[in-house]
Coordinates of C-alpha atoms in Angstrom, one line a residue:
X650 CA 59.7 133.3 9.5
X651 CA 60.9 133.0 13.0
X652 CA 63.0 130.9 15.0
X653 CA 60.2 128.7 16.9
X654 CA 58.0 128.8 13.5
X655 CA 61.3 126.3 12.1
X656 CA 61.0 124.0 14.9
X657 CA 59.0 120.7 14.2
X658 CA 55.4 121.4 15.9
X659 CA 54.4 118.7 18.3
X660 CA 51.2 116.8 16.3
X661 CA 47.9 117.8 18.2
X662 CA 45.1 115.4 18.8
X663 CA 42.3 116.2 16.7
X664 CA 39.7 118.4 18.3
X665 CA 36.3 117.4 19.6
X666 CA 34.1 120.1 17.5
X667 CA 31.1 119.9 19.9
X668 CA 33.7 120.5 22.7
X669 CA 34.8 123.6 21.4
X670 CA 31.7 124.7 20.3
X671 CA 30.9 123.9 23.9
X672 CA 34.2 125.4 25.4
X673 CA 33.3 129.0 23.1
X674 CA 29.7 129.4 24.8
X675 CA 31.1 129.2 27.7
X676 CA 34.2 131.6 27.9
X677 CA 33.5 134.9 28.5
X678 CA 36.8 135.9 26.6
X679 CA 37.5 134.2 23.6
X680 CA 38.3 131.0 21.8
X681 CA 40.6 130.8 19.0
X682 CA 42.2 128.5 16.2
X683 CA 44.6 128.6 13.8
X684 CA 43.1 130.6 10.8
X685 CA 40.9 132.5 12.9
X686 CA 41.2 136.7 12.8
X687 CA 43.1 137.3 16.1
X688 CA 44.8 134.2 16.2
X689 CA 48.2 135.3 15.8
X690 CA 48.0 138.5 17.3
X691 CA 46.7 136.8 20.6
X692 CA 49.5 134.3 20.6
X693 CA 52.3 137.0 20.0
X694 CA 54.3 138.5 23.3
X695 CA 57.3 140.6 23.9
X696 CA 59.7 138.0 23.0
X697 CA 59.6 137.6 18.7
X698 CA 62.1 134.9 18.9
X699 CA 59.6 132.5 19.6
X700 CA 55.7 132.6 19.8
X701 CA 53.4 129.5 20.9
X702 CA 51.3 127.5 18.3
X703 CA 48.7 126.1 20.3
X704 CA 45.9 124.1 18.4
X705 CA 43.6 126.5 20.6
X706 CA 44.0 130.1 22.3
X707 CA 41.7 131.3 25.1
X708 CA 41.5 135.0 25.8
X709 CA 40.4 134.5 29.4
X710 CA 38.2 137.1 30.7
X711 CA 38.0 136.0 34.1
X712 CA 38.9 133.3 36.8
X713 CA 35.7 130.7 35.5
X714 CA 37.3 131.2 32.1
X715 CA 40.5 129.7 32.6
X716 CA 39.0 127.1 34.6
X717 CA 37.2 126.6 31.4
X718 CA 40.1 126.3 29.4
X719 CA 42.3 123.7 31.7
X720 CA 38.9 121.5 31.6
X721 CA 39.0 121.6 28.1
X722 CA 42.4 120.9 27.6
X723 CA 42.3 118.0 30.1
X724 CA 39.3 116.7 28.4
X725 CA 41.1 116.8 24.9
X726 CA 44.3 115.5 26.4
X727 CA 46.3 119.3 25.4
X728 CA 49.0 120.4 27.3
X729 CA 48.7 124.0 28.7
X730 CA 50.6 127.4 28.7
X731 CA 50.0 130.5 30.2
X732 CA 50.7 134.0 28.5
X733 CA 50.1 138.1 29.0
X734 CA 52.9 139.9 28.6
X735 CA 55.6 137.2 26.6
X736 CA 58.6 138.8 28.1
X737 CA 60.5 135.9 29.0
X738 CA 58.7 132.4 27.0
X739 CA 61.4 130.6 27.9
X740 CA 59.3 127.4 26.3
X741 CA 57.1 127.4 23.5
X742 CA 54.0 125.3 23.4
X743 CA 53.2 123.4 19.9
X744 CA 50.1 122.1 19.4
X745 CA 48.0 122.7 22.9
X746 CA 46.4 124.9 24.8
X747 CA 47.2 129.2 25.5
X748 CA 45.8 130.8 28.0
X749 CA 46.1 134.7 27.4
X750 CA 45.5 136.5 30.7
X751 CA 46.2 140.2 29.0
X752 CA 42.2 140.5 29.3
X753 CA 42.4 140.2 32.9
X754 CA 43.8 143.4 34.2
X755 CA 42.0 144.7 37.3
X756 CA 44.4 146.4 39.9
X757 CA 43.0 147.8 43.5
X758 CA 45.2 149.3 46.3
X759 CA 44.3 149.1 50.0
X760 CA 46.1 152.0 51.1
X761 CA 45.8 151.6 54.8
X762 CA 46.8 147.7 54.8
X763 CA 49.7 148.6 52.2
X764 CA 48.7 145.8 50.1
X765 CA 47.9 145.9 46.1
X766 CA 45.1 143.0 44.9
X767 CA 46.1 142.4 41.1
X768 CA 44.5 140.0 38.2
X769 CA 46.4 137.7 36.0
X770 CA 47.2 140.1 33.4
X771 CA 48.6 142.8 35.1
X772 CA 51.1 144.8 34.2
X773 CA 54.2 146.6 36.8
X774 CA 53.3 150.3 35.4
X775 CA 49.5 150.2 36.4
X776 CA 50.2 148.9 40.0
X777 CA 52.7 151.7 40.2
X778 CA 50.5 154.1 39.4
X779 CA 48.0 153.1 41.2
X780 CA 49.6 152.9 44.3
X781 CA 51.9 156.7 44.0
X782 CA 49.4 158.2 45.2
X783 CA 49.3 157.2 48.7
X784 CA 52.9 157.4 48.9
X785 CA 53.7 153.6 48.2
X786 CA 55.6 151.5 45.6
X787 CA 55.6 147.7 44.8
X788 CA 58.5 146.2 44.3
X789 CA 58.8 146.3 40.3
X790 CA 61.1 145.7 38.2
X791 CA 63.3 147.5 35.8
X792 CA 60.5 147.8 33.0
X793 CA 56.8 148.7 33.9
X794 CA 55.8 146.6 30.5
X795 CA 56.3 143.7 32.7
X796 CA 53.7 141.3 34.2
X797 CA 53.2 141.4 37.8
X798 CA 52.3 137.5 38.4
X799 CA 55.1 135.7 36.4
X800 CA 57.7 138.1 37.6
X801 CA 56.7 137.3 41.2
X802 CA 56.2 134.6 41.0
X803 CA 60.1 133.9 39.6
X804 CA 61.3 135.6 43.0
X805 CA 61.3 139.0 41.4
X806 CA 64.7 140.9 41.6
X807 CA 63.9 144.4 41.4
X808 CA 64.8 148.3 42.0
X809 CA 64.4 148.1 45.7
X810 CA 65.6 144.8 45.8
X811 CA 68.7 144.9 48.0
X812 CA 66.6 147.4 50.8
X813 CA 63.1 145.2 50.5
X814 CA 63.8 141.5 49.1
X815 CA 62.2 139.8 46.6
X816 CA 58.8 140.8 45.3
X817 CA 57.8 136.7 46.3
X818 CA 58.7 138.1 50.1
X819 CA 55.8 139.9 50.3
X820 CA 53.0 137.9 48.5
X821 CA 50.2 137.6 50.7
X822 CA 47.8 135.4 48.9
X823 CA 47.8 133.2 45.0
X824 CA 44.7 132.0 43.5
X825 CA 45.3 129.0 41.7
X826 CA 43.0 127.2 39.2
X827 CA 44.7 123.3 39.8
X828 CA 45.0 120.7 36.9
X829 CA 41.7 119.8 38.0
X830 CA 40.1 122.5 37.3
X831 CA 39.6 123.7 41.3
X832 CA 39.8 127.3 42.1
X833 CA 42.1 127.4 45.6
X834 CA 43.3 130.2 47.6
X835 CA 46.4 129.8 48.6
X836 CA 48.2 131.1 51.6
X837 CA 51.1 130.3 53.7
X838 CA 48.8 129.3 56.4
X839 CA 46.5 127.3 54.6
X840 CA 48.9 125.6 52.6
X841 CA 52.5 126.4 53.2
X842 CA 54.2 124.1 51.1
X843 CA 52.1 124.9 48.2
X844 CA 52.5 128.6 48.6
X845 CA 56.4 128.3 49.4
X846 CA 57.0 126.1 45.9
X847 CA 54.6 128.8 44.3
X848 CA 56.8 132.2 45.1
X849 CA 59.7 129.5 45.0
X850 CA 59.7 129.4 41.0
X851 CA 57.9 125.5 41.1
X852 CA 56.6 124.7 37.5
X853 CA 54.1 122.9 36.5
X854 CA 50.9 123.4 39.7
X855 CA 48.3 125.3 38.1
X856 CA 47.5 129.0 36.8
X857 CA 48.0 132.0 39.0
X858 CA 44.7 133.8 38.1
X859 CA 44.9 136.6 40.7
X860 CA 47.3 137.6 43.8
X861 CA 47.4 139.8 46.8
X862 CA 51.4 141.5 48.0
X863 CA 52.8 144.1 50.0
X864 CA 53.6 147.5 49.4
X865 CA 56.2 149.4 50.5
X866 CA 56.1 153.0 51.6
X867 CA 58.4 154.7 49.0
X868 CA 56.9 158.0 47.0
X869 CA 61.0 159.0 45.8
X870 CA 64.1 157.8 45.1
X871 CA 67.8 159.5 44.3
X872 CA 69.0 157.3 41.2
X873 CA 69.6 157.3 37.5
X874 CA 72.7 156.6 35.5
X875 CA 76.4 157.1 35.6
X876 CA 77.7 156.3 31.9
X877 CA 81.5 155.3 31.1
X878 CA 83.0 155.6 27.8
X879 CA 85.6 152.8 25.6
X880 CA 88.1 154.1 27.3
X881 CA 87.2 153.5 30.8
X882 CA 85.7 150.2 30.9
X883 CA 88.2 148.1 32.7
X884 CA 88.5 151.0 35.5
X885 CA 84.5 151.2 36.1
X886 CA 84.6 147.5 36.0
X887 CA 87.4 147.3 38.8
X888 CA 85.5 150.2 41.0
X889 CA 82.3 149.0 40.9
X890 CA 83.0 145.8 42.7
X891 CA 85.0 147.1 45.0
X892 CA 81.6 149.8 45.4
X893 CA 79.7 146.8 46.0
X894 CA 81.0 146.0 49.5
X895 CA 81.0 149.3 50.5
X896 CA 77.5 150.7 50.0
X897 CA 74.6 150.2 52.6
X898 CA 71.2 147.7 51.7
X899 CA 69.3 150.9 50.8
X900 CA 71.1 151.1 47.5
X901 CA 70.2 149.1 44.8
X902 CA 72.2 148.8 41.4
X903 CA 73.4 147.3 38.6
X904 CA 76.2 147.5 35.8
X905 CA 75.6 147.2 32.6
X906 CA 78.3 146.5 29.4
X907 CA 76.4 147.5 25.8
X908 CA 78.4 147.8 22.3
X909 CA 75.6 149.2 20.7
X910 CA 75.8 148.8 16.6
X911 CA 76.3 152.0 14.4
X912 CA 72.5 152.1 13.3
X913 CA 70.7 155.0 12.5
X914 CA 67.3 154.4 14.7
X915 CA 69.4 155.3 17.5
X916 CA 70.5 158.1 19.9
X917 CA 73.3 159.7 18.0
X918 CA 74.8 159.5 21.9
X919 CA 74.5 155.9 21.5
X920 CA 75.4 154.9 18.1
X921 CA 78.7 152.9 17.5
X922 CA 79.8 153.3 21.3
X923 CA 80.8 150.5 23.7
X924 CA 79.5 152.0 27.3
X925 CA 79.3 151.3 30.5
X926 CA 75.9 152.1 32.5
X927 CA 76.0 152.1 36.5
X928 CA 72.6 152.0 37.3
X929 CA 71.8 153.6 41.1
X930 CA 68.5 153.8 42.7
X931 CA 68.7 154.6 46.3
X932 CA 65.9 155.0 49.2
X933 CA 68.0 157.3 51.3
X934 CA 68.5 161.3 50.7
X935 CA 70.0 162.8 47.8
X936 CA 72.6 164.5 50.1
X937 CA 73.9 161.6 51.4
X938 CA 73.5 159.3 47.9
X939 CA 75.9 161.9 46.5
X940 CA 78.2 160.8 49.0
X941 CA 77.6 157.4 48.2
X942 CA 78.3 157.7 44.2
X943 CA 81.4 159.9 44.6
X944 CA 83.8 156.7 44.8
X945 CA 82.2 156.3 40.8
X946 CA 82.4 159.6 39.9
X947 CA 85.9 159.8 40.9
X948 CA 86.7 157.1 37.9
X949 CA 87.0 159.8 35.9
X950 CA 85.0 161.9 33.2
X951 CA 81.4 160.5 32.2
X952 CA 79.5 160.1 29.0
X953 CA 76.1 160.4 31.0
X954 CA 75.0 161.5 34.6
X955 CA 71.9 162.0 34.8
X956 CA 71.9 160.9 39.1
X957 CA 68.8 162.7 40.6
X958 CA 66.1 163.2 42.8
X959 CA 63.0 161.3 41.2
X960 CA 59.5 160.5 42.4
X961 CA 59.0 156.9 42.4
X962 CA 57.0 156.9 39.4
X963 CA 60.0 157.2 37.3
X964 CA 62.3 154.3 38.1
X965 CA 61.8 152.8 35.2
X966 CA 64.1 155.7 33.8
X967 CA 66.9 154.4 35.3
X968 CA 67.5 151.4 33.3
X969 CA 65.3 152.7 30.2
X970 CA 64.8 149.1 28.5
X971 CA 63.7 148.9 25.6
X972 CA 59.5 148.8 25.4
X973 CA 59.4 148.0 22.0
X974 CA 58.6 143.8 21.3
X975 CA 61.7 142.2 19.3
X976 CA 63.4 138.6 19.3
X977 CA 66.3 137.7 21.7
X978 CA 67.8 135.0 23.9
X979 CA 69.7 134.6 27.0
X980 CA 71.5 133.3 29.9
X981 CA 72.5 133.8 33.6
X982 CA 74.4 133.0 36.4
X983 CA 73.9 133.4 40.2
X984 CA 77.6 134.2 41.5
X985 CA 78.5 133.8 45.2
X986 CA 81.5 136.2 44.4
X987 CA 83.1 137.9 41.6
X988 CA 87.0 139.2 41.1
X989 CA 87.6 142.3 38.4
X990 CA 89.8 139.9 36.0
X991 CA 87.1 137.6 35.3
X992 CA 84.6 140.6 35.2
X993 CA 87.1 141.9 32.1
X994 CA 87.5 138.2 30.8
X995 CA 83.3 138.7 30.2
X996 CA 83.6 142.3 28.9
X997 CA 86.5 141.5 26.2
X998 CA 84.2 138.0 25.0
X999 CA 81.1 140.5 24.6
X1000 CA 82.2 143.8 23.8
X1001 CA 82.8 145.2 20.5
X1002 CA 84.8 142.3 18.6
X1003 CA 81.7 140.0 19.9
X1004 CA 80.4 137.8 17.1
X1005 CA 77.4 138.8 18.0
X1006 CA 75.8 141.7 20.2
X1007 CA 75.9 141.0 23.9
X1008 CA 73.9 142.8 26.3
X1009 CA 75.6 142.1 29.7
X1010 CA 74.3 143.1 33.3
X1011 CA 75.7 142.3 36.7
X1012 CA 73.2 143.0 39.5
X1013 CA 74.7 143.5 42.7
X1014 CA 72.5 141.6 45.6
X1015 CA 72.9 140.8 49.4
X1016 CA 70.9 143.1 51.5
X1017 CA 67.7 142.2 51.9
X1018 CA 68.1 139.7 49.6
X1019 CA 70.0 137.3 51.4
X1020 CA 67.3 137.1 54.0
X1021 CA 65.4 133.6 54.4
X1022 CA 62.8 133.1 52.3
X1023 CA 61.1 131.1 49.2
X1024 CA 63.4 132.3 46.5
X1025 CA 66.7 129.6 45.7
X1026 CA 70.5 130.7 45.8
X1027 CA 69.8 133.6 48.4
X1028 CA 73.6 133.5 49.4
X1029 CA 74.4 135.0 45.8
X1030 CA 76.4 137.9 45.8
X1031 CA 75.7 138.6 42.0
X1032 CA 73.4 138.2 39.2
X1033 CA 75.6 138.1 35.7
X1034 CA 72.7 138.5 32.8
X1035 CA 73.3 137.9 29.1
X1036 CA 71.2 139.2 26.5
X1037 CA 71.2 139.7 22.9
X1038 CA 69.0 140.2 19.8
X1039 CA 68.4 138.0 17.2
X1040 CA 67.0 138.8 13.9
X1041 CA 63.5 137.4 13.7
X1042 CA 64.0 135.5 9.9
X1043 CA 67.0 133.6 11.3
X1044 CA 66.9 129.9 10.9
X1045 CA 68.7 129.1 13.8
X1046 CA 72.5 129.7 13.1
X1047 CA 71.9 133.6 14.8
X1048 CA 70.4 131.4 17.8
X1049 CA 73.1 128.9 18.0
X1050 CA 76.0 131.5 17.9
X1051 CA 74.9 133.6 20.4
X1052 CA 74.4 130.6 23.0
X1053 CA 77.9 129.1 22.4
X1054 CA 78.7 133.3 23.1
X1055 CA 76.6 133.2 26.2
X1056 CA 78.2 129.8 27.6
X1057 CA 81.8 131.1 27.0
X1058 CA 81.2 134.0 28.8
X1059 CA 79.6 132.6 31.5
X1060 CA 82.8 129.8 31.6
X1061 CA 84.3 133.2 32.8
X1062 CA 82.6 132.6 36.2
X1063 CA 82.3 129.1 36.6
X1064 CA 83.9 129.0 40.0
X1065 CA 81.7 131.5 41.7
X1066 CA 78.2 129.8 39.7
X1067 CA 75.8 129.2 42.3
X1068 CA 72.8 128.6 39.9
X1069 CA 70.3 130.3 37.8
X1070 CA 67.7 132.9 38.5
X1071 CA 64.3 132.6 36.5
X1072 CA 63.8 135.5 36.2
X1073 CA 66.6 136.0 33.8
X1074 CA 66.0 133.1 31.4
X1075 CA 65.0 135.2 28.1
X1076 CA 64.8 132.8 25.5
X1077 CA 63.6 129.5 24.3
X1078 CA 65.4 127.3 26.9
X1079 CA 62.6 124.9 26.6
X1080 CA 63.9 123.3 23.7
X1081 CA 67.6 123.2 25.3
X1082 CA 69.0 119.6 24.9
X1083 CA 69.8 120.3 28.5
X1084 CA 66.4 122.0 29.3
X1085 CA 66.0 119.8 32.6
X1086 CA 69.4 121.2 34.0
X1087 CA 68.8 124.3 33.3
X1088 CA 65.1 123.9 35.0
X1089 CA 67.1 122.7 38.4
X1090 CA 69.6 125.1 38.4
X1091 CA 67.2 127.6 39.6
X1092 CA 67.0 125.8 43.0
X1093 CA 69.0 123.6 45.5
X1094 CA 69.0 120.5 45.1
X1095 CA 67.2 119.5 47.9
X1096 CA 64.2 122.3 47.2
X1097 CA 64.2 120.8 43.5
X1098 CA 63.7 117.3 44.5
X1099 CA 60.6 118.5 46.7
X1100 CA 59.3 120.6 43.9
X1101 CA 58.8 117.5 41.8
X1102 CA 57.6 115.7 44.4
X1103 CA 54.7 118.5 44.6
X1104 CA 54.6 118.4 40.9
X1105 CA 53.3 114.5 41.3
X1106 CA 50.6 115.3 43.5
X1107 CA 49.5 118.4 42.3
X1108 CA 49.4 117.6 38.4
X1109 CA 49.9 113.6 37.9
X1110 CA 48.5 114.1 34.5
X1111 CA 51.3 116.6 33.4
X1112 CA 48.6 118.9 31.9
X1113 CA 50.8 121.8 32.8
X1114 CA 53.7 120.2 30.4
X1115 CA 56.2 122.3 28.3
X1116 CA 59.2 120.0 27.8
X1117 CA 59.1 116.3 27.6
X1118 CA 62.4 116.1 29.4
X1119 CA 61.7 118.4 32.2
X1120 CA 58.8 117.9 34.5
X1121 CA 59.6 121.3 35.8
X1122 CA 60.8 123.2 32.9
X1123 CA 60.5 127.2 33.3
X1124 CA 57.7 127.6 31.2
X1125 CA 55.3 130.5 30.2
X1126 CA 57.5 134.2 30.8
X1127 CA 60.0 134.4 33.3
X1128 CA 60.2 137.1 35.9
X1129 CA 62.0 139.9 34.0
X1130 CA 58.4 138.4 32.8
X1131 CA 54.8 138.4 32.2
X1132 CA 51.5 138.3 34.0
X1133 CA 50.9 134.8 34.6
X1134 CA 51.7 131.4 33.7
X1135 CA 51.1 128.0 34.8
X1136 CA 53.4 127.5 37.5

């Protein structure tokens, strides 16, 4: 059994049967119910620790199928959710409508505009493939299992983030099908405000079915990972901020603080240790990123080093997450500064003598980041991630432990806490008691109150619904994410 499966489903209106007849001659894809072969299997994502129990599931094919599917669901008075990838499913949907986009996974590369056109379901490791060849990159994330749309559309913090920006930066184009069923193309000439709210993470204003971005031109990178034992936590904690206001906006990294259980499925270099990972990926020369690293290095004998010259097809090496789907939840905090005591005040709450395992990350931003743009909170200094696993029969105490762990940690930082990034909401935050303030913590207040003022116009119906508190809950996956959602 798993954690959403205990939650009280939302009652569904009964279906029209000559609508869905209706609704299954017309998809392309295809059109499923509970009880029908497929069913679960096309409802299932990344995340195990919750899945969506929609009265109906449409495998969309294509654009004209989704439009399909949000007709029907209007028609039937069913909310909707979006789904490829279920990376993030921060919200769960009982009792409406899915829309899997996996289906929809056409990728083409205009080498001489530098620009990569991808469907709905798209993942990070087919664009990156498709665009080494002529010497470019897209600005991906950590994992290549990842969807392209969500994670964009969530701002998108990723390997060349400090040096480039967000992935939203360089969107050129969104097509949209509305709550209406109207397929737009949206640019920031043709509609600013709805294409700044889009690649701003707004919620709730239709389903990204395709979308046009940037590339950049990076074929290499020097990067991998410098590993810390036990012993030398506290120090690598203490040097890598001070790093961090050192090094120039072509390097991009990220610390990471991992007790990893004594189990026997893993890497006998792995098993029972508390590490610390310092995770580098730098645009510059490999000459002059040894240069760079040798303030880490000099904290004293390493675990791993693995720092290297690398083609760009293998940045996903550098944080190796894990590709296999499991069950987890977690939590984040945007940080305008950071100080090494509170850094070690998180460590000593999450480490080893955790009551629960605690995957912590601190991504160090600025650069490029910082620059205007779309994307909330682009003053933060830091990203501080929270992550851990929960076994998938749990009946919620596994769930409620770990949170309480995640908000005592991030109590560490308070006085730094600019907000949240979407991106980084892992878990089932729909069904928060305080869903709507995590939902707003994701922007200014001033951008939030005009997001829900665009959610009025653009979806008075509140088809695109996934928390009855929260016009503008995170919904769908979240930007360490899937494909596409309903945004």
């Amino acid at each position: 059994m798993e954690i959403n499966d205990l939650a009280p489903a939302h009652p569904a209106p009964p279906l029209d049967p000559a609508a869905l007849t209706a609704l299954k001659k017309e998809v392309t894809g295809v059109v499923l119910v509970p009880g029908d072969d497929g069913y679960d299997a096309e409802r299932s994502g990344f995340q195990l620790a919750a899945r969506h129990r929609p009265a109906v599931v449409v495998g969309a094919a294509h654009a004209d199928d989704v439009r399909a599917a949000v007709r029907f669901a209007r028609a039937q008075g069913l909310p909707v959710a979006v789904q490829a990838t279920g990376h993030g499913l921060s919200a769960a949907t009982d009792g409406g409508l899915l829309i899997s986009t996996r289906r929809m996974n056409a990728v083409r590369v205009d080498a001489a505009a530098r620009t990569a056109h991808v469907a709905a379901g798209v993942v990070w490791g087919q664009v990156v493939e498709a665009a080494a060849p002529h010497g470019l990159a897209p600005l991906n994330g950590s994992s290549l299992g990842v969807g392209v749309v969500s994670y964009t559309l969530g701002g998108g913090i990723g390997v060349l983030a400090r040096t480039y920006g967000f992935a939203a930066d360089h969107v050129r184009s969104i097509d949209l099908v509305t709550a209406d069923a109207r397929q737009l193309h949206v640019t920031a000439e043709r509609d600013p405000e709805l294409f700044a709210a889009l690649l701003g993470g707004g919620h709730g204003l239709g389903v990204v079915t395709a979308m046009e971005f940037g590339l950049v031109p990076v074929a290499r990178l020097y990067g991998g990972q410098l590993v810390f034992g036990a012993e030398r936590v506290d120090e690598a904690l203490a040097a890598y901020l001070r790093w961090t206001e050192t090094v120039p906006d072509e390097l991009t990294s990220s610390l990471a603080l991992i007790a990893y259980p004594d189990l026997p499925q893993l890497p006998a270099e792995l098993r029972g240790r508390y590490l610390a990972q310092i995770r580098i990926a730098y645009t510059g020369s490999a000459e002059e990123g040894e240069r760079l690293v040798a303030p880490l290095r000099a904290v004293g004998p390493r675990v791993g080093d693995d720092l290297r010259e690398m083609a760009y097809e293998e940045s996903h090496t550098i944080h190796r997450d894990p590709s296999d789907p499991h069950a987890y939840d977690g939590d984040n905090a945007l940080l305008g500064g950071l100080d090494a005591a509170a850094l070690r005040r998180v460590a000593a709450l999450t480490g080893p003598a955790a009551p629960a395992m605690c995957v912590v990350q601190l991504n160090h931003l600025g650069g490029a980041l910082a620059a205007p743009g779309t994307v909330g909170h682009r003053t933060a200094r830091y990203a501080l991630r929270l992550l851990s696993p929960l076994p998938a029969d749990d009946t919620g105490a596994a769930l409620a432990a770990v949170r309480a762990l995640h908000a005592e940690a991030l109590a560490a930082v308070e006085p730094w806490r600019l907000g949240r990034s979407v991106n980084f909401l892992f878990g089932g935050h729909g069904r928060r008691p305080d869903a709507a303030e995590v939902a707003r913590s994701a922007h200014e207040a001033d951008e939030h109150r005009r997001l829900a003022g665009l959610k009025a116009a653009h979806d008075p119906h509140n088809v695109f619904r996934f928390h009855p508190n929260a016009a503008a809950t995170p919904q769908g996956e979240p930007a360490a994410a899937a494909a596409s959602r309903a945004v």
